[in-house]
Coordinates of C-alpha atoms in Angstrom, one line a residue:
M1 CA -0.7 -129.0 -74.4
S2 CA 2.1 -130.2 -72.1
S3 CA 3.9 -128.2 -69.6
V4 CA 7.3 -126.8 -70.4
Q5 CA 10.2 -128.5 -68.6
S6 CA 13.7 -127.6 -67.8
E7 CA 16.5 -129.2 -69.9
S8 CA 19.6 -127.5 -68.4
S9 CA 21.0 -127.8 -64.9
V10 CA 23.7 -125.3 -65.8
N11 CA 21.4 -122.4 -66.7
S12 CA 18.1 -122.4 -64.8
T13 CA 16.6 -119.8 -67.2
F14 CA 17.1 -122.2 -70.2
V15 CA 13.9 -124.2 -70.9
R16 CA 12.9 -126.5 -73.7
P17 CA 9.2 -127.9 -74.1
A18 CA 8.6 -131.6 -74.2
T19 CA 6.2 -130.9 -77.0
F20 CA 5.0 -128.1 -79.3
F21 CA 1.2 -127.6 -79.8
I22 CA 0.5 -127.0 -83.5
N23 CA -2.3 -124.5 -83.5
G24 CA -3.3 -124.6 -87.1
F25 CA -6.2 -122.6 -88.2
S26 CA -8.1 -120.8 -85.5
N27 CA -11.7 -119.5 -85.6
I28 CA -12.3 -120.7 -89.1
P29 CA -15.7 -122.4 -89.4
H30 CA -15.6 -125.8 -91.1
G31 CA -11.8 -125.8 -91.2
K32 CA -11.7 -129.5 -91.3
Y33 CA -13.0 -129.4 -94.8
Y34 CA -9.9 -127.8 -95.8
Y35 CA -7.7 -130.6 -94.5
V36 CA -9.9 -133.0 -96.4
F37 CA -9.1 -130.9 -99.5
L38 CA -5.4 -131.3 -98.6
S39 CA -5.8 -135.0 -98.4
L40 CA -7.2 -135.1 -102.0
V41 CA -4.2 -132.9 -103.1
Y42 CA -1.8 -135.4 -101.5
A43 CA -3.6 -138.3 -103.2
V44 CA -3.2 -136.7 -106.7
T45 CA 0.4 -135.7 -105.8
V46 CA 1.4 -139.2 -104.9
F47 CA -0.3 -140.7 -107.9
G48 CA 1.1 -138.0 -110.4
N49 CA 4.6 -138.0 -109.3
S50 CA 4.8 -141.8 -108.9
F51 CA 3.3 -142.1 -112.4
I52 CA 5.9 -139.7 -114.0
M53 CA 8.8 -141.4 -112.1
C54 CA 7.7 -144.9 -113.4
V55 CA 7.3 -143.5 -117.0
I56 CA 10.8 -142.1 -116.8
Y57 CA 12.1 -145.4 -115.4
L58 CA 10.4 -147.6 -118.0
A59 CA 10.7 -145.6 -121.2
R60 CA 14.3 -145.8 -122.6
R61 CA 13.7 -142.7 -124.8
L62 CA 13.6 -140.8 -121.5
H63 CA 16.9 -142.1 -120.1
T64 CA 18.6 -138.8 -120.7
A65 CA 20.3 -136.3 -118.5
R66 CA 17.3 -133.9 -118.7
Y67 CA 14.8 -136.6 -117.4
I68 CA 17.2 -137.4 -114.6
A69 CA 16.4 -134.0 -113.3
V70 CA 12.8 -134.3 -114.0
F71 CA 12.8 -137.6 -112.1
H72 CA 14.6 -135.8 -109.2
L73 CA 12.0 -133.1 -109.2
A74 CA 9.1 -135.7 -109.0
F75 CA 11.0 -137.4 -106.2
S76 CA 11.5 -134.1 -104.4
D77 CA 7.7 -133.2 -104.8
L78 CA 6.7 -136.6 -103.5
C79 CA 9.1 -136.6 -100.5
G80 CA 8.2 -132.9 -99.6
S81 CA 4.6 -133.5 -99.6
S82 CA 4.9 -136.8 -97.7
A83 CA 6.7 -135.0 -95.1
L84 CA 4.1 -132.3 -94.7
I85 CA 0.5 -133.5 -95.6
P86 CA 0.2 -136.9 -93.8
K87 CA 1.3 -135.4 -90.5
L88 CA -0.8 -132.4 -91.0
I89 CA -3.9 -134.7 -91.6
D90 CA -3.1 -136.7 -88.5
M91 CA -2.8 -133.7 -86.4
F92 CA -5.9 -131.8 -87.3
L93 CA -8.3 -134.5 -88.3
F94 CA -7.5 -136.8 -85.4
D95 CA -6.5 -134.2 -82.8
H96 CA -2.8 -135.1 -82.4
Q97 CA -1.7 -131.5 -82.3
D98 CA 0.9 -132.1 -79.6
V99 CA 4.2 -132.9 -81.5
L100 CA 7.3 -134.2 -79.6
Y101 CA 10.1 -131.6 -79.6
E102 CA 12.6 -133.8 -81.5
S103 CA 9.8 -134.9 -84.0
C104 CA 9.1 -131.3 -84.6
L105 CA 12.6 -130.5 -85.6
T106 CA 13.0 -133.6 -87.7
N107 CA 9.8 -132.7 -89.6
M108 CA 11.1 -129.2 -90.0
F109 CA 14.3 -130.4 -91.6
F110 CA 12.7 -132.7 -94.2
I111 CA 10.1 -130.0 -95.2
Y112 CA 12.7 -127.4 -95.8
H113 CA 15.2 -129.7 -97.4
F114 CA 12.8 -131.0 -100.0
M115 CA 11.5 -127.6 -100.7
N116 CA 15.2 -126.5 -101.4
M117 CA 15.6 -129.5 -103.6
Q118 CA 12.5 -128.5 -105.7
S119 CA 14.0 -124.9 -106.0
L120 CA 17.5 -126.1 -107.1
T121 CA 16.1 -128.6 -109.5
L122 CA 14.1 -126.0 -111.4
L123 CA 17.3 -124.1 -111.6
T124 CA 18.9 -127.2 -113.0
L125 CA 16.3 -127.6 -115.7
A126 CA 16.8 -124.1 -116.6
Y127 CA 20.4 -124.7 -117.2
D128 CA 19.6 -127.7 -119.1
R129 CA 17.4 -125.7 -121.5
L130 CA 20.0 -122.9 -121.6
I131 CA 22.8 -125.2 -123.0
A132 CA 20.2 -127.1 -125.3
I133 CA 19.2 -123.9 -127.0
C134 CA 22.2 -121.6 -126.9
F135 CA 24.7 -124.3 -127.5
P136 CA 22.9 -127.1 -129.3
L137 CA 26.0 -128.6 -131.0
R138 CA 27.8 -129.0 -127.6
Y139 CA 24.8 -130.0 -125.6
H140 CA 25.5 -133.8 -125.5
A141 CA 29.1 -133.1 -124.6
I142 CA 28.2 -130.7 -121.7
V143 CA 25.0 -132.1 -120.3
T144 CA 25.6 -135.8 -119.7
K145 CA 24.0 -138.3 -117.4
T146 CA 27.2 -138.2 -115.3
S147 CA 27.3 -134.5 -115.0
M148 CA 23.6 -134.4 -114.1
C149 CA 24.0 -137.0 -111.4
L150 CA 27.0 -134.9 -110.1
V151 CA 25.0 -131.7 -110.0
I152 CA 22.2 -133.5 -108.1
A153 CA 24.8 -134.9 -105.6
V154 CA 26.2 -131.5 -105.0
M155 CA 22.7 -130.1 -104.4
W156 CA 22.2 -132.8 -101.6
I157 CA 25.8 -132.3 -100.2
F158 CA 25.0 -128.6 -99.8
S159 CA 21.3 -128.8 -98.6
V160 CA 21.6 -131.5 -96.0
P161 CA 24.3 -129.8 -93.8
Y162 CA 22.8 -126.4 -94.4
F163 CA 19.4 -127.3 -93.1
S164 CA 20.9 -129.4 -90.4
V165 CA 22.5 -126.2 -89.1
Y166 CA 19.3 -124.3 -89.9
V167 CA 17.1 -126.6 -87.7
S168 CA 19.8 -127.2 -84.9
L169 CA 20.0 -123.5 -84.1
V170 CA 16.5 -123.9 -82.6
N171 CA 18.3 -125.9 -79.8
R172 CA 19.9 -122.8 -78.6
L173 CA 16.6 -121.1 -77.9
S174 CA 14.8 -121.0 -74.5
F175 CA 11.0 -121.4 -74.7
C176 CA 9.8 -120.0 -71.4
R177 CA 6.4 -118.5 -72.2
T178 CA 4.4 -120.9 -74.4
N179 CA 4.8 -123.9 -76.7
V180 CA 1.9 -123.0 -79.1
V181 CA 3.0 -122.7 -82.7
D182 CA 0.7 -120.6 -84.8
S183 CA 1.2 -122.6 -87.9
Y184 CA 0.0 -125.8 -89.5
Y185 CA 3.4 -127.6 -89.0
C186 CA 6.6 -127.0 -87.3
D187 CA 7.5 -123.8 -89.1
H188 CA 10.8 -122.3 -88.4
G189 CA 9.6 -118.7 -88.2
P190 CA 6.8 -119.2 -85.7
V191 CA 8.8 -121.7 -83.6
Y192 CA 11.8 -119.4 -83.1
R193 CA 9.6 -116.4 -82.3
L194 CA 8.4 -118.3 -79.2
A195 CA 11.8 -117.9 -77.7
C196 CA 12.5 -115.8 -74.7
N197 CA 16.2 -115.3 -75.4
D198 CA 17.9 -113.7 -78.4
Y199 CA 17.0 -115.3 -81.7
S200 CA 18.6 -112.7 -84.1
I201 CA 20.9 -115.6 -85.5
N202 CA 17.7 -117.5 -86.5
V203 CA 16.3 -114.4 -88.3
L204 CA 19.6 -113.9 -90.1
I205 CA 19.7 -117.6 -91.4
T206 CA 16.1 -117.4 -92.3
K207 CA 16.8 -114.3 -94.5
L208 CA 19.9 -115.9 -95.9
A209 CA 18.0 -119.1 -96.8
F210 CA 15.3 -117.0 -98.6
G211 CA 18.0 -115.0 -100.5
L212 CA 20.2 -117.9 -101.5
L213 CA 17.6 -120.7 -102.0
V214 CA 14.6 -118.7 -103.5
C215 CA 15.8 -115.3 -104.8
L216 CA 19.1 -116.4 -106.3
P217 CA 17.8 -119.4 -108.1
L218 CA 14.9 -117.3 -109.5
I219 CA 17.4 -114.6 -110.7
L220 CA 19.6 -117.2 -112.4
I221 CA 16.5 -118.8 -114.0
I222 CA 15.4 -115.3 -115.3
I223 CA 18.9 -114.6 -116.7
S224 CA 18.9 -118.0 -118.4
Y225 CA 15.5 -117.3 -120.0
S226 CA 16.6 -113.9 -121.1
C227 CA 19.7 -115.6 -122.8
I228 CA 17.4 -118.2 -124.4
S229 CA 15.0 -115.5 -125.6
L230 CA 17.9 -113.8 -127.3
A231 CA 19.1 -117.1 -128.9
L232 CA 15.5 -117.7 -130.1
R233 CA 15.5 -114.5 -132.0
K234 CA 18.3 -115.6 -134.1
I235 CA 16.5 -118.7 -135.3
A236 CA 15.4 -117.7 -138.8
H237 CA 12.8 -120.4 -139.3
G238 CA 9.6 -119.7 -137.5
G239 CA 8.8 -123.5 -137.2
D240 CA 12.0 -124.2 -135.4
R241 CA 11.4 -121.1 -133.1
T242 CA 7.9 -122.4 -132.2
K243 CA 9.2 -125.9 -131.5
A244 CA 11.8 -124.5 -129.2
M245 CA 9.2 -122.4 -127.4
K246 CA 7.0 -125.5 -126.8
T247 CA 9.9 -127.2 -125.1
L248 CA 10.2 -124.3 -122.6
T249 CA 6.5 -123.9 -121.9
S250 CA 6.2 -126.6 -119.3
H251 CA 9.4 -125.4 -117.4
L252 CA 8.2 -121.9 -117.3
L253 CA 4.9 -122.9 -115.9
L254 CA 6.7 -124.9 -113.1
V255 CA 8.9 -122.0 -112.3
A256 CA 5.9 -119.5 -112.1
I257 CA 3.8 -122.0 -110.0
F258 CA 6.6 -122.6 -107.5
Y259 CA 8.3 -119.1 -107.2
L260 CA 5.6 -116.6 -107.5
P261 CA 3.5 -117.8 -104.4
H262 CA 6.8 -118.2 -102.4
L263 CA 7.9 -114.6 -103.2
S264 CA 4.5 -113.1 -102.6
V265 CA 4.0 -114.7 -99.2
N266 CA 7.5 -113.9 -98.0
I267 CA 7.5 -110.3 -99.3
L268 CA 4.1 -109.8 -97.6
G269 CA 5.4 -111.4 -94.4
F270 CA 8.5 -109.0 -94.4
T271 CA 6.6 -105.8 -95.3
T272 CA 3.1 -106.2 -93.6
S273 CA 1.5 -107.9 -90.7
L274 CA -0.6 -110.7 -92.1
N275 CA -3.5 -112.2 -90.4
P276 CA -2.3 -115.7 -89.1
N277 CA -4.9 -117.6 -90.9
V278 CA -4.2 -115.8 -94.3
R279 CA -0.6 -116.6 -93.9
I280 CA -1.2 -120.2 -93.0
I281 CA -3.6 -120.7 -96.1
N282 CA -1.3 -119.0 -98.4
N283 CA 1.8 -121.0 -97.1
S284 CA -0.1 -124.4 -97.2
L285 CA -1.3 -123.9 -100.7
T286 CA 2.2 -122.7 -101.9
Q287 CA 3.8 -125.9 -100.4
T288 CA 1.1 -128.4 -101.7
I289 CA -0.3 -127.2 -105.0
P290 CA 3.0 -127.1 -107.0
P291 CA 4.0 -130.7 -106.3
M292 CA 0.5 -131.8 -107.4
L293 CA 0.7 -129.7 -110.7
N294 CA 4.3 -130.4 -111.7
P295 CA 3.6 -134.0 -113.1
I296 CA 0.4 -132.9 -114.7
I297 CA 2.1 -130.1 -116.5
Y298 CA 5.1 -132.3 -117.6
T299 CA 2.6 -135.0 -118.8
L300 CA 0.4 -132.8 -120.9
K301 CA 2.8 -130.2 -122.1
T302 CA 5.9 -132.4 -123.0
E303 CA 5.6 -134.3 -126.3
E304 CA 8.4 -136.8 -125.4
V305 CA 6.5 -137.7 -122.1
M306 CA 3.2 -138.1 -123.9
Q307 CA 4.8 -140.2 -126.7
S308 CA 6.5 -142.4 -124.1
I309 CA 3.3 -143.0 -122.3
K310 CA 1.6 -144.1 -125.6
D311 CA 4.6 -146.3 -126.5
L312 CA 4.4 -148.0 -123.1
Y313 CA 0.7 -148.5 -123.3
K314 CA 1.0 -150.1 -126.8
R315 CA 3.9 -152.3 -125.6
N316 CA 1.8 -153.4 -122.6
K317 CA -1.3 -154.1 -124.8
V318 CA 0.7 -156.2 -127.3
K319 CA 2.3 -158.1 -124.3
N320 CA -1.2 -158.9 -122.9
I321 CA -2.5 -160.0 -126.2
T322 CA 0.5 -162.4 -126.7
T323 CA 0.2 -163.8 -123.2
I324 CA -3.6 -164.5 -124.0

């Protein structure tokens, strides 16, 4: 751990650490095996999301507005995991736990930004299914490739400035006691709690982020699926209803896997005093498991994707035969 050095000549009480020491797990026997497990999770995440992105890119039948959102979800999962896990592995398997102050804030920004992208993309997919089932005749007029690209662009235009402010507010804090962060990455909460001066605005923006970017999208998704369930009741033919339900299963699984752990961890954090190791394990699994499972669920649960994979395989097989 490096010493904390002064960064301000105007205010002698304002200090900023040259580095943060990421404490990670403490007093856990064989803790390194957990990081090896996360390495395997990352390998599956990279392969799965790269695979689903390649399938969407190569299969013309998937060049639709809906699969633009699916492609963006896979991209966000891949980038979010890449911002978190490789750095985590480097820190704890190779004892590089001292992280430069600027690198810490940069890493914090990318992790939170891509988590937000995952949340908003799931909301976008719920909107897509709402229009498809409740307004089937107008679906292709409302949900176009252009409109989907516009929605994704708006998400980025909102998220980048928000999390730039979110992270930059750390710069107004004075760290005069310690630079040891009780987390496995530069987590906003454990970082601002190290400050000696008032960090109430950091608490406020954290609660605002949780409300706007986790709770609000989940509420809108629940409303969307309530409307969808009402619409499905009006479908007279049982076969049509079953087919419609199958198209929703994969998305509902993604929503449950992403939001339920986030909600449980945050609610427990607000209401009780969690053991640091329990919080760290819960948070790490919450951030790393959904990006790994998303492409698997979409591949196995979506008929269009499975058929596209078969078509690409047959096309590649025929091409290999003709070249021989």
